[in-house]
JSON list of C-alpha atoms and ligand atoms in Angstrom, two decimals:
[
{"chain": "A", "resi": 507, "resn": "MET", "atom": "CA", "xyz": [13.35, -2.08, 9.33]},
{"chain": "A", "resi": 508, "resn": "ALA", "atom": "CA", "xyz": [12.99, -5.40, 7.50]},
{"chain": "A", "resi": 509, "resn": "GLU", "atom": "CA", "xyz": [14.87, -6.00, 4.23]},
{"chain": "A", "resi": 510, "resn": "HIS", "atom": "CA", "xyz": [13.06, -4.50, 1.27]},
{"chain": "A", "resi": 511, "resn": "LEU", "atom": "CA", "xyz": [12.92, -7.89, -0.46]},
{"chain": "A", "resi": 512, "resn": "THR", "atom": "CA", "xyz": [12.66, -11.32, 1.16]},
{"chain": "A", "resi": 513, "resn": "VAL", "atom": "CA", "xyz": [12.64, -14.37, -1.11]},
{"chain": "A", "resi": 514, "resn": "VAL", "atom": "CA", "xyz": [11.06, -17.25, 0.77]},
{"chain": "A", "resi": 515, "resn": "ASP", "atom": "CA", "xyz": [13.23, -20.03, -0.61]},
{"chain": "A", "resi": 516, "resn": "HIS", "atom": "CA", "xyz": [11.92, -22.79, 1.63]},
{"chain": "A", "resi": 517, "resn": "PRO", "atom": "CA", "xyz": [12.08, -26.11, -0.28]},
{"chain": "A", "resi": 518, "resn": "LEU", "atom": "CA", "xyz": [8.34, -26.74, 0.14]},
{"chain": "A", "resi": 519, "resn": "VAL", "atom": "CA", "xyz": [7.55, -23.32, -1.31]},
{"chain": "A", "resi": 520, "resn": "GLN", "atom": "CA", "xyz": [9.88, -23.89, -4.27]},
{"chain": "A", "resi": 521, "resn": "HIS", "atom": "CA", "xyz": [8.48, -27.36, -5.00]},
{"chain": "A", "resi": 522, "resn": "LYS", "atom": "CA", "xyz": [4.88, -26.16, -4.86]},
{"chain": "A", "resi": 523, "resn": "LEU", "atom": "CA", "xyz": [5.67, -23.14, -7.01]},
{"chain": "A", "resi": 524, "resn": "THR", "atom": "CA", "xyz": [7.14, -25.39, -9.72]},
{"chain": "A", "resi": 525, "resn": "LEU", "atom": "CA", "xyz": [3.88, -27.36, -9.77]},
{"chain": "A", "resi": 526, "resn": "MET", "atom": "CA", "xyz": [1.94, -24.10, -10.09]},
{"chain": "A", "resi": 527, "resn": "ARG", "atom": "CA", "xyz": [4.04, -22.94, -13.04]},
{"chain": "A", "resi": 528, "resn": "LYS", "atom": "CA", "xyz": [3.27, -26.07, -15.11]},
{"chain": "A", "resi": 529, "resn": "LYS", "atom": "CA", "xyz": [0.61, -25.22, -17.65]},
{"chain": "A", "resi": 530, "resn": "SER", "atom": "CA", "xyz": [-0.89, -28.69, -17.24]},
{"chain": "A", "resi": 531, "resn": "THR", "atom": "CA", "xyz": [-1.69, -28.09, -13.55]},
{"chain": "A", "resi": 532, "resn": "PRO", "atom": "CA", "xyz": [-5.49, -27.96, -13.29]},
{"chain": "A", "resi": 533, "resn": "THR", "atom": "CA", "xyz": [-7.46, -25.19, -11.58]},
{"chain": "A", "resi": 534, "resn": "GLY", "atom": "CA", "xyz": [-8.31, -27.06, -8.39]},
{"chain": "A", "resi": 535, "resn": "GLN", "atom": "CA", "xyz": [-4.74, -28.13, -7.79]},
{"chain": "A", "resi": 536, "resn": "PHE", "atom": "CA", "xyz": [-3.44, -24.62, -8.63]},
{"chain": "A", "resi": 537, "resn": "ARG", "atom": "CA", "xyz": [-5.75, -23.11, -6.00]},
{"chain": "A", "resi": 538, "resn": "ARG", "atom": "CA", "xyz": [-4.81, -25.68, -3.40]},
{"chain": "A", "resi": 539, "resn": "LEU", "atom": "CA", "xyz": [-1.09, -25.13, -4.00]},
{"chain": "A", "resi": 540, "resn": "LEU", "atom": "CA", "xyz": [-1.52, -21.37, -3.71]},
{"chain": "A", "resi": 541, "resn": "ARG", "atom": "CA", "xyz": [-3.32, -21.82, -0.41]},
{"chain": "A", "resi": 542, "resn": "GLU", "atom": "CA", "xyz": [-0.55, -24.08, 0.88]},
{"chain": "A", "resi": 543, "resn": "ILE", "atom": "CA", "xyz": [2.20, -21.66, -0.20]},
{"chain": "A", "resi": 544, "resn": "SER", "atom": "CA", "xyz": [0.31, -18.75, 1.37]},
{"chain": "A", "resi": 545, "resn": "HIS", "atom": "CA", "xyz": [0.62, -20.45, 4.77]},
{"chain": "A", "resi": 546, "resn": "LEU", "atom": "CA", "xyz": [4.38, -20.52, 4.39]},
{"chain": "A", "resi": 547, "resn": "LEU", "atom": "CA", "xyz": [4.55, -16.92, 3.14]},
{"chain": "A", "resi": 548, "resn": "ALA", "atom": "CA", "xyz": [2.34, -15.81, 6.04]},
{"chain": "A", "resi": 549, "resn": "TYR", "atom": "CA", "xyz": [4.74, -17.50, 8.44]},
{"chain": "A", "resi": 550, "resn": "GLU", "atom": "CA", "xyz": [7.62, -15.38, 7.09]},
{"chain": "A", "resi": 551, "resn": "VAL", "atom": "CA", "xyz": [5.79, -12.07, 6.85]},
{"chain": "A", "resi": 552, "resn": "THR", "atom": "CA", "xyz": [4.63, -12.31, 10.46]},
{"chain": "A", "resi": 553, "resn": "ARG", "atom": "CA", "xyz": [7.97, -13.47, 11.86]},
{"chain": "A", "resi": 554, "resn": "ASP", "atom": "CA", "xyz": [8.77, -10.14, 13.57]},
{"chain": "A", "resi": 555, "resn": "LEU", "atom": "CA", "xyz": [5.35, -9.38, 15.06]},
{"chain": "A", "resi": 556, "resn": "LYS", "atom": "CA", "xyz": [5.57, -8.09, 18.61]},
{"chain": "A", "resi": 557, "resn": "LEU", "atom": "CA", "xyz": [4.35, -10.12, 21.58]},
{"chain": "A", "resi": 558, "resn": "VAL", "atom": "CA", "xyz": [3.16, -9.22, 25.05]},
{"chain": "A", "resi": 559, "resn": "SER", "atom": "CA", "xyz": [2.76, -11.44, 28.08]},
{"chain": "A", "resi": 560, "resn": "LYS", "atom": "CA", "xyz": [-0.65, -12.44, 29.27]},
{"chain": "A", "resi": 561, "resn": "THR", "atom": "CA", "xyz": [-1.67, -14.32, 32.37]},
{"chain": "A", "resi": 562, "resn": "VAL", "atom": "CA", "xyz": [-3.26, -17.67, 31.58]},
{"chain": "A", "resi": 563, "resn": "GLU", "atom": "CA", "xyz": [-4.28, -20.53, 33.76]},
{"chain": "A", "resi": 564, "resn": "THR", "atom": "CA", "xyz": [-3.20, -23.96, 32.57]},
{"chain": "A", "resi": 565, "resn": "PRO", "atom": "CA", "xyz": [-4.91, -26.99, 34.15]},
{"chain": "A", "resi": 566, "resn": "LEU", "atom": "CA", "xyz": [-1.97, -27.01, 36.59]},
{"chain": "A", "resi": 567, "resn": "GLN", "atom": "CA", "xyz": [-1.07, -23.40, 37.38]},
{"chain": "A", "resi": 568, "resn": "GLU", "atom": "CA", "xyz": [-1.07, -19.78, 36.36]},
{"chain": "A", "resi": 569, "resn": "MET", "atom": "CA", "xyz": [1.66, -18.54, 34.02]},
{"chain": "A", "resi": 570, "resn": "GLN", "atom": "CA", "xyz": [2.71, -15.61, 31.86]},
{"chain": "A", "resi": 571, "resn": "SER", "atom": "CA", "xyz": [2.44, -16.54, 28.20]},
{"chain": "A", "resi": 572, "resn": "PRO", "atom": "CA", "xyz": [2.97, -14.55, 24.97]},
{"chain": "A", "resi": 573, "resn": "VAL", "atom": "CA", "xyz": [0.18, -13.28, 22.72]},
{"chain": "A", "resi": 574, "resn": "LEU", "atom": "CA", "xyz": [0.31, -10.94, 19.73]},
{"chain": "A", "resi": 575, "resn": "LYS", "atom": "CA", "xyz": [0.55, -7.29, 20.75]},
{"chain": "A", "resi": 576, "resn": "GLY", "atom": "CA", "xyz": [-1.83, -4.60, 19.58]},
{"chain": "A", "resi": 577, "resn": "LYS", "atom": "CA", "xyz": [-4.83, -4.52, 17.29]},
{"chain": "A", "resi": 578, "resn": "LYS", "atom": "CA", "xyz": [-5.77, -7.39, 15.01]},
{"chain": "A", "resi": 579, "resn": "LEU", "atom": "CA", "xyz": [-3.85, -7.50, 11.73]},
{"chain": "A", "resi": 580, "resn": "ALA", "atom": "CA", "xyz": [-5.42, -6.24, 8.53]},
{"chain": "A", "resi": 581, "resn": "LEU", "atom": "CA", "xyz": [-5.15, -8.38, 5.41]},
{"chain": "A", "resi": 582, "resn": "ILE", "atom": "CA", "xyz": [-5.76, -6.51, 2.20]},
{"chain": "A", "resi": 583, "resn": "SER", "atom": "CA", "xyz": [-6.52, -8.49, -0.92]},
{"chain": "A", "resi": 584, "resn": "ILE", "atom": "CA", "xyz": [-5.88, -6.82, -4.23]},
{"chain": "A", "resi": 585, "resn": "LEU", "atom": "CA", "xyz": [-8.74, -8.18, -6.31]},
{"chain": "A", "resi": 586, "resn": "ARG", "atom": "CA", "xyz": [-9.19, -10.60, -7.72]},
{"chain": "A", "resi": 587, "resn": "ALA", "atom": "CA", "xyz": [-6.06, -12.73, -7.60]},
{"chain": "A", "resi": 588, "resn": "GLY", "atom": "CA", "xyz": [-5.23, -11.55, -4.06]},
{"chain": "A", "resi": 589, "resn": "ASN", "atom": "CA", "xyz": [-8.12, -13.68, -2.82]},
{"chain": "A", "resi": 590, "resn": "GLY", "atom": "CA", "xyz": [-6.14, -16.81, -3.66]},
{"chain": "A", "resi": 591, "resn": "LEU", "atom": "CA", "xyz": [-3.52, -15.78, -1.10]},
{"chain": "A", "resi": 592, "resn": "LEU", "atom": "CA", "xyz": [-6.10, -14.39, 1.33]},
{"chain": "A", "resi": 593, "resn": "ASP", "atom": "CA", "xyz": [-7.83, -17.72, 1.92]},
{"chain": "A", "resi": 594, "resn": "GLY", "atom": "CA", "xyz": [-4.65, -19.38, 3.14]},
{"chain": "A", "resi": 595, "resn": "VAL", "atom": "CA", "xyz": [-3.37, -16.45, 5.19]},
{"chain": "A", "resi": 596, "resn": "LEU", "atom": "CA", "xyz": [-6.75, -16.25, 6.95]},
{"chain": "A", "resi": 597, "resn": "GLU", "atom": "CA", "xyz": [-6.45, -19.90, 7.93]},
{"chain": "A", "resi": 598, "resn": "LEU", "atom": "CA", "xyz": [-3.26, -18.99, 9.77]},
{"chain": "A", "resi": 599, "resn": "ILE", "atom": "CA", "xyz": [-4.52, -15.65, 11.18]},
{"chain": "A", "resi": 600, "resn": "PRO", "atom": "CA", "xyz": [-8.27, -16.26, 11.50]},
{"chain": "A", "resi": 601, "resn": "SER", "atom": "CA", "xyz": [-9.02, -13.16, 13.57]},
{"chain": "A", "resi": 602, "resn": "ALA", "atom": "CA", "xyz": [-7.43, -10.76, 11.09]},
{"chain": "A", "resi": 603, "resn": "ARG", "atom": "CA", "xyz": [-9.59, -7.98, 9.65]},
{"chain": "A", "resi": 604, "resn": "VAL", "atom": "CA", "xyz": [-9.95, -8.06, 5.88]},
{"chain": "A", "resi": 605, "resn": "GLY", "atom": "CA", "xyz": [-10.08, -5.37, 3.23]},
{"chain": "A", "resi": 606, "resn": "PHE", "atom": "CA", "xyz": [-10.30, -5.36, -0.55]},
{"chain": "A", "resi": 607, "resn": "VAL", "atom": "CA", "xyz": [-8.82, -3.09, -3.17]},
{"chain": "A", "resi": 608, "resn": "GLY", "atom": "CA", "xyz": [-10.18, -3.46, -6.68]},
{"chain": "A", "resi": 609, "resn": "LEU", "atom": "CA", "xyz": [-7.86, -2.30, -9.40]},
{"chain": "A", "resi": 610, "resn": "TYR", "atom": "CA", "xyz": [-7.78, -3.46, -12.96]},
{"chain": "A", "resi": 611, "resn": "ARG", "atom": "CA", "xyz": [-4.98, -3.00, -15.37]},
{"chain": "A", "resi": 612, "resn": "ASP", "atom": "CA", "xyz": [-5.78, -0.97, -18.44]},
{"chain": "A", "resi": 613, "resn": "GLU", "atom": "CA", "xyz": [-4.65, -3.32, -21.22]},
{"chain": "A", "resi": 614, "resn": "LYS", "atom": "CA", "xyz": [-3.19, -0.48, -23.31]},
{"chain": "A", "resi": 615, "resn": "THR", "atom": "CA", "xyz": [-1.49, 1.74, -20.74]},
{"chain": "A", "resi": 616, "resn": "LEU", "atom": "CA", "xyz": [-0.88, -1.05, -18.16]},
{"chain": "A", "resi": 617, "resn": "LYS", "atom": "CA", "xyz": [-1.88, 1.62, -15.60]},
{"chain": "A", "resi": 618, "resn": "PRO", "atom": "CA", "xyz": [-4.16, 0.71, -12.65]},
{"chain": "A", "resi": 619, "resn": "VAL", "atom": "CA", "xyz": [-7.77, 1.88, -12.54]},
{"chain": "A", "resi": 620, "resn": "GLN", "atom": "CA", "xyz": [-9.60, 1.72, -9.16]},
{"chain": "A", "resi": 621, "resn": "TYR", "atom": "CA", "xyz": [-13.10, 0.24, -9.01]},
{"chain": "A", "resi": 622, "resn": "TYR", "atom": "CA", "xyz": [-13.44, -0.87, -5.35]},
{"chain": "A", "resi": 623, "resn": "PHE", "atom": "CA", "xyz": [-11.97, 0.10, -1.98]},
{"chain": "A", "resi": 624, "resn": "LYS", "atom": "CA", "xyz": [-13.19, -1.19, 1.38]},
{"chain": "A", "resi": 625, "resn": "VAL", "atom": "CA", "xyz": [-10.79, -1.58, 4.27]},
{"chain": "A", "resi": 626, "resn": "PRO", "atom": "CA", "xyz": [-11.03, -2.10, 8.07]},
{"chain": "A", "resi": 627, "resn": "LYS", "atom": "CA", "xyz": [-11.11, 0.86, 10.44]},
{"chain": "A", "resi": 628, "resn": "GLY", "atom": "CA", "xyz": [-8.04, 1.83, 12.43]},
{"chain": "A", "resi": 629, "resn": "LEU", "atom": "CA", "xyz": [-5.48, 0.88, 9.77]},
{"chain": "A", "resi": 630, "resn": "GLU", "atom": "CA", "xyz": [-3.00, 3.29, 11.40]},
{"chain": "A", "resi": 631, "resn": "ASP", "atom": "CA", "xyz": [-2.80, 0.98, 14.44]},
{"chain": "A", "resi": 632, "resn": "ARG", "atom": "CA", "xyz": [-2.61, -2.34, 12.57]},
{"chain": "A", "resi": 633, "resn": "THR", "atom": "CA", "xyz": [0.03, -4.32, 10.76]},
{"chain": "A", "resi": 634, "resn": "VAL", "atom": "CA", "xyz": [-1.30, -4.34, 7.22]},
{"chain": "A", "resi": 635, "resn": "ILE", "atom": "CA", "xyz": [-0.45, -7.28, 4.97]},
{"chain": "A", "resi": 636, "resn": "THR", "atom": "CA", "xyz": [-1.20, -6.60, 1.32]},
{"chain": "A", "resi": 637, "resn": "LEU", "atom": "CA", "xyz": [-1.74, -9.64, -0.89]},
{"chain": "A", "resi": 638, "resn": "ASP", "atom": "CA", "xyz": [-1.34, -9.94, -4.64]},
{"chain": "A", "resi": 639, "resn": "PRO", "atom": "CA", "xyz": [0.20, -13.06, -6.20]},
{"chain": "A", "resi": 640, "resn": "MET", "atom": "CA", "xyz": [1.88, -11.33, -9.15]},
{"chain": "A", "resi": 641, "resn": "LEU", "atom": "CA", "xyz": [4.14, -8.29, -8.74]},
{"chain": "A", "resi": 642, "resn": "ALA", "atom": "CA", "xyz": [4.51, -7.48, -12.44]},
{"chain": "A", "resi": 643, "resn": "THR", "atom": "CA", "xyz": [4.89, -3.80, -13.45]},
{"chain": "A", "resi": 644, "resn": "GLY", "atom": "CA", "xyz": [4.30, -2.85, -9.83]},
{"chain": "A", "resi": 645, "resn": "ASN", "atom": "CA", "xyz": [1.90, -0.10, -10.95]},
{"chain": "A", "resi": 646, "resn": "SER", "atom": "CA", "xyz": [-1.22, -1.57, -9.37]},
{"chain": "A", "resi": 647, "resn": "SER", "atom": "CA", "xyz": [0.62, -2.65, -6.22]},
{"chain": "A", "resi": 648, "resn": "ALA", "atom": "CA", "xyz": [2.12, 0.81, -5.78]},
{"chain": "A", "resi": 649, "resn": "ALA", "atom": "CA", "xyz": [-1.30, 2.39, -6.42]},
{"chain": "A", "resi": 650, "resn": "ALA", "atom": "CA", "xyz": [-2.98, 0.08, -3.90]},
{"chain": "A", "resi": 651, "resn": "ILE", "atom": "CA", "xyz": [-0.39, 1.00, -1.29]},
{"chain": "A", "resi": 652, "resn": "ASP", "atom": "CA", "xyz": [-0.89, 4.70, -2.05]},
{"chain": "A", "resi": 653, "resn": "LEU", "atom": "CA", "xyz": [-4.58, 4.18, -1.22]},
{"chain": "A", "resi": 654, "resn": "LEU", "atom": "CA", "xyz": [-3.79, 2.26, 1.98]},
{"chain": "A", "resi": 655, "resn": "LYS", "atom": "CA", "xyz": [-1.42, 5.00, 3.13]},
{"chain": "A", "resi": 656, "resn": "LYS", "atom": "CA", "xyz": [-4.10, 7.61, 2.41]},
{"chain": "A", "resi": 657, "resn": "ALA", "atom": "CA", "xyz": [-6.44, 5.52, 4.59]},
{"chain": "A", "resi": 658, "resn": "GLY", "atom": "CA", "xyz": [-3.89, 5.77, 7.42]},
{"chain": "A", "resi": 659, "resn": "ALA", "atom": "CA", "xyz": [-1.82, 2.58, 7.15]},
{"chain": "A", "resi": 660, "resn": "LYS", "atom": "CA", "xyz": [1.75, 2.93, 8.37]},
{"chain": "A", "resi": 661, "resn": "ASP", "atom": "CA", "xyz": [3.11, -0.58, 8.92]},
{"chain": "A", "resi": 662, "resn": "ILE", "atom": "CA", "xyz": [2.51, -2.17, 5.51]},
{"chain": "A", "resi": 663, "resn": "ARG", "atom": "CA", "xyz": [3.99, -5.38, 4.14]},
{"chain": "A", "resi": 664, "resn": "PHE", "atom": "CA", "xyz": [3.48, -6.80, 0.67]},
{"chain": "A", "resi": 665, "resn": "VAL", "atom": "CA", "xyz": [3.19, -10.51, -0.07]},
{"chain": "A", "resi": 666, "resn": "CYS", "atom": "CA", "xyz": [3.27, -11.99, -3.54]},
{"chain": "A", "resi": 667, "resn": "LEU", "atom": "CA", "xyz": [4.04, -15.33, -5.13]},
{"chain": "A", "resi": 668, "resn": "LEU", "atom": "CA", "xyz": [6.13, -14.14, -8.06]},
{"chain": "A", "resi": 669, "resn": "ALA", "atom": "CA", "xyz": [7.89, -10.85, -8.60]},
{"chain": "A", "resi": 670, "resn": "ALA", "atom": "CA", "xyz": [9.45, -9.32, -11.72]},
{"chain": "A", "resi": 671, "resn": "PRO", "atom": "CA", "xyz": [12.56, -7.16, -11.29]},
{"chain": "A", "resi": 672, "resn": "GLU", "atom": "CA", "xyz": [10.62, -4.27, -12.86]},
{"chain": "A", "resi": 673, "resn": "GLY", "atom": "CA", "xyz": [7.90, -4.52, -10.19]},
{"chain": "A", "resi": 674, "resn": "ILE", "atom": "CA", "xyz": [10.39, -4.74, -7.35]},
{"chain": "A", "resi": 675, "resn": "ALA", "atom": "CA", "xyz": [12.17, -1.61, -8.64]},
{"chain": "A", "resi": 676, "resn": "ARG", "atom": "CA", "xyz": [8.87, 0.27, -9.01]},
{"chain": "A", "resi": 677, "resn": "MET", "atom": "CA", "xyz": [7.84, -0.62, -5.46]},
{"chain": "A", "resi": 678, "resn": "LYS", "atom": "CA", "xyz": [11.22, 0.28, -4.06]},
{"chain": "A", "resi": 679, "resn": "GLU", "atom": "CA", "xyz": [11.01, 3.68, -5.72]},
{"chain": "A", "resi": 680, "resn": "ALA", "atom": "CA", "xyz": [7.37, 4.35, -4.71]},
{"chain": "A", "resi": 681, "resn": "HIS", "atom": "CA", "xyz": [7.30, 2.66, -1.29]},
{"chain": "A", "resi": 682, "resn": "PRO", "atom": "CA", "xyz": [10.79, 1.94, 0.08]},
{"chain": "A", "resi": 683, "resn": "ASP", "atom": "CA", "xyz": [9.21, 1.50, 3.53]},
{"chain": "A", "resi": 684, "resn": "VAL", "atom": "CA", "xyz": [7.10, -1.49, 2.42]},
{"chain": "A", "resi": 685, "resn": "PRO", "atom": "CA", "xyz": [8.96, -4.80, 2.58]},
{"chain": "A", "resi": 686, "resn": "ILE", "atom": "CA", "xyz": [8.14, -7.36, -0.11]},
{"chain": "A", "resi": 687, "resn": "TYR", "atom": "CA", "xyz": [7.88, -11.11, 0.54]},
{"chain": "A", "resi": 688, "resn": "THR", "atom": "CA", "xyz": [7.89, -13.37, -2.51]},
{"chain": "A", "resi": 689, "resn": "ALA", "atom": "CA", "xyz": [8.48, -17.01, -3.36]},
{"chain": "A", "resi": 690, "resn": "ALA", "atom": "CA", "xyz": [10.61, -16.14, -6.42]},
{"chain": "A", "resi": 691, "resn": "VAL", "atom": "CA", "xyz": [11.98, -13.34, -8.56]},
{"chain": "A", "resi": 692, "resn": "ASP", "atom": "CA", "xyz": [11.54, -14.14, -12.25]},
{"chain": "A", "resi": 693, "resn": "GLN", "atom": "CA", "xyz": [13.43, -12.87, -15.31]},
{"chain": "A", "resi": 694, "resn": "ARG", "atom": "CA", "xyz": [11.41, -9.99, -16.75]},
{"chain": "A", "resi": 695, "resn": "LEU", "atom": "CA", "xyz": [8.10, -8.79, -18.15]},
{"chain": "A", "resi": 696, "resn": "ASN", "atom": "CA", "xyz": [6.96, -9.48, -21.69]},
{"chain": "A", "resi": 697, "resn": "GLU", "atom": "CA", "xyz": [5.57, -6.76, -23.97]},
{"chain": "A", "resi": 698, "resn": "VAL", "atom": "CA", "xyz": [2.08, -7.02, -22.44]},
{"chain": "A", "resi": 699, "resn": "GLY", "atom": "CA", "xyz": [3.25, -6.97, -18.84]},
{"chain": "A", "resi": 700, "resn": "TYR", "atom": "CA", "xyz": [3.21, -10.70, -18.05]},
{"chain": "A", "resi": 701, "resn": "ILE", "atom": "CA", "xyz": [5.96, -12.17, -15.92]},
{"chain": "A", "resi": 702, "resn": "LEU", "atom": "CA", "xyz": [8.43, -14.46, -17.72]},
{"chain": "A", "resi": 703, "resn": "PRO", "atom": "CA", "xyz": [8.72, -17.36, -17.27]},
{"chain": "A", "resi": 704, "resn": "GLY", "atom": "CA", "xyz": [5.93, -16.82, -14.72]},
{"chain": "A", "resi": 705, "resn": "LEU", "atom": "CA", "xyz": [2.83, -18.96, -14.51]},
{"chain": "A", "resi": 706, "resn": "GLY", "atom": "CA", "xyz": [0.40, -17.09, -16.76]},
{"chain": "A", "resi": 707, "resn": "ASP", "atom": "CA", "xyz": [-2.57, -15.11, -15.52]},
{"chain": "A", "resi": 708, "resn": "ALA", "atom": "CA", "xyz": [-2.91, -16.00, -11.84]},
{"chain": "A", "resi": 709, "resn": "GLY", "atom": "CA", "xyz": [-6.59, -15.03, -11.65]},
{"chain": "A", "resi": 710, "resn": "ASP", "atom": "CA", "xyz": [-7.50, -17.08, -14.70]},
{"chain": "A", "resi": 711, "resn": "ARG", "atom": "CA", "xyz": [-5.52, -20.05, -13.49]},
{"chain": "A", "resi": 712, "resn": "MET", "atom": "CA", "xyz": [-7.04, -20.00, -9.99]},
{"chain": "A", "resi": 713, "resn": "TYR", "atom": "CA", "xyz": [-10.63, -19.47, -11.13]},
{"chain": "A", "resi": 714, "resn": "GLY", "atom": "CA", "xyz": [-10.61, -21.32, -14.45]},
{"chain": "A", "resi": 715, "resn": "THR", "atom": "CA", "xyz": [-11.63, -18.27, -16.47]},
{"chain": "A", "resi": 716, "resn": "ARG", "atom": "CA", "xyz": [-10.57, -17.61, -20.09]},
{"chain": "B", "resi": 668, "resn": "URA", "atom": "N1", "xyz": [-0.68, -10.77, -13.58]},
{"chain": "B", "resi": 668, "resn": "URA", "atom": "C1", "xyz": [-0.72, -12.11, -13.77]},
{"chain": "B", "resi": 668, "resn": "URA", "atom": "O1", "xyz": [-1.69, -12.76, -13.38]},
{"chain": "B", "resi": 668, "resn": "URA", "atom": "N2", "xyz": [0.31, -12.70, -14.36]},
{"chain": "B", "resi": 668, "resn": "URA", "atom": "C2", "xyz": [1.39, -12.02, -14.79]},
{"chain": "B", "resi": 668, "resn": "URA", "atom": "O2", "xyz": [2.31, -12.65, -15.33]},
{"chain": "B", "resi": 668, "resn": "URA", "atom": "C3", "xyz": [1.42, -10.63, -14.61]},
{"chain": "B", "resi": 668, "resn": "URA", "atom": "C4", "xyz": [0.36, -10.03, -13.99]}
]
């Protein structure tokens, strides 16, 4: 099995993440940077996908050439901030199937409340890549993965941009079989569950709300 936590410390990822953290970075640039980083995260999270040989005919001759094995991947965006990662990952894996899990965080309890769930059929036969930029308390991520497992998913990976140690620990406890891919692990959560130093509210920053 893959490591439980992979920090994608590629210099391009780190440089782009620094630009995203700056509070002066405007919405359009924030979104573009997230899309660019998501390509590089997608590259890492798909590194171990299995291949099979297929016969193809080049203009010169027939050959055996590798293609991805099995059913199309499923990308699951945890709304709404997951969509910022989804756009970029879909550019790299355009034939992937896409699902959405809508959970909001109750401001008082910090516990996740489900309001939407729509995922592709046949999750049990697909590699499922779950997308949420901020792994903070880990409560909503763990709850989303509970739902995906109930829907049949077995090979699940989790991709985020930033992770707090608290969220990593929560995920490891709830879903030790789900490897996490992140661009950085930050210091801690503040009293209202935001990641420090973090980058603020990812959804607000990518959509210009608030
Ligand atoms: N969600 C965010 O968007 N930012 C955080 O810091 C924590 C959760």
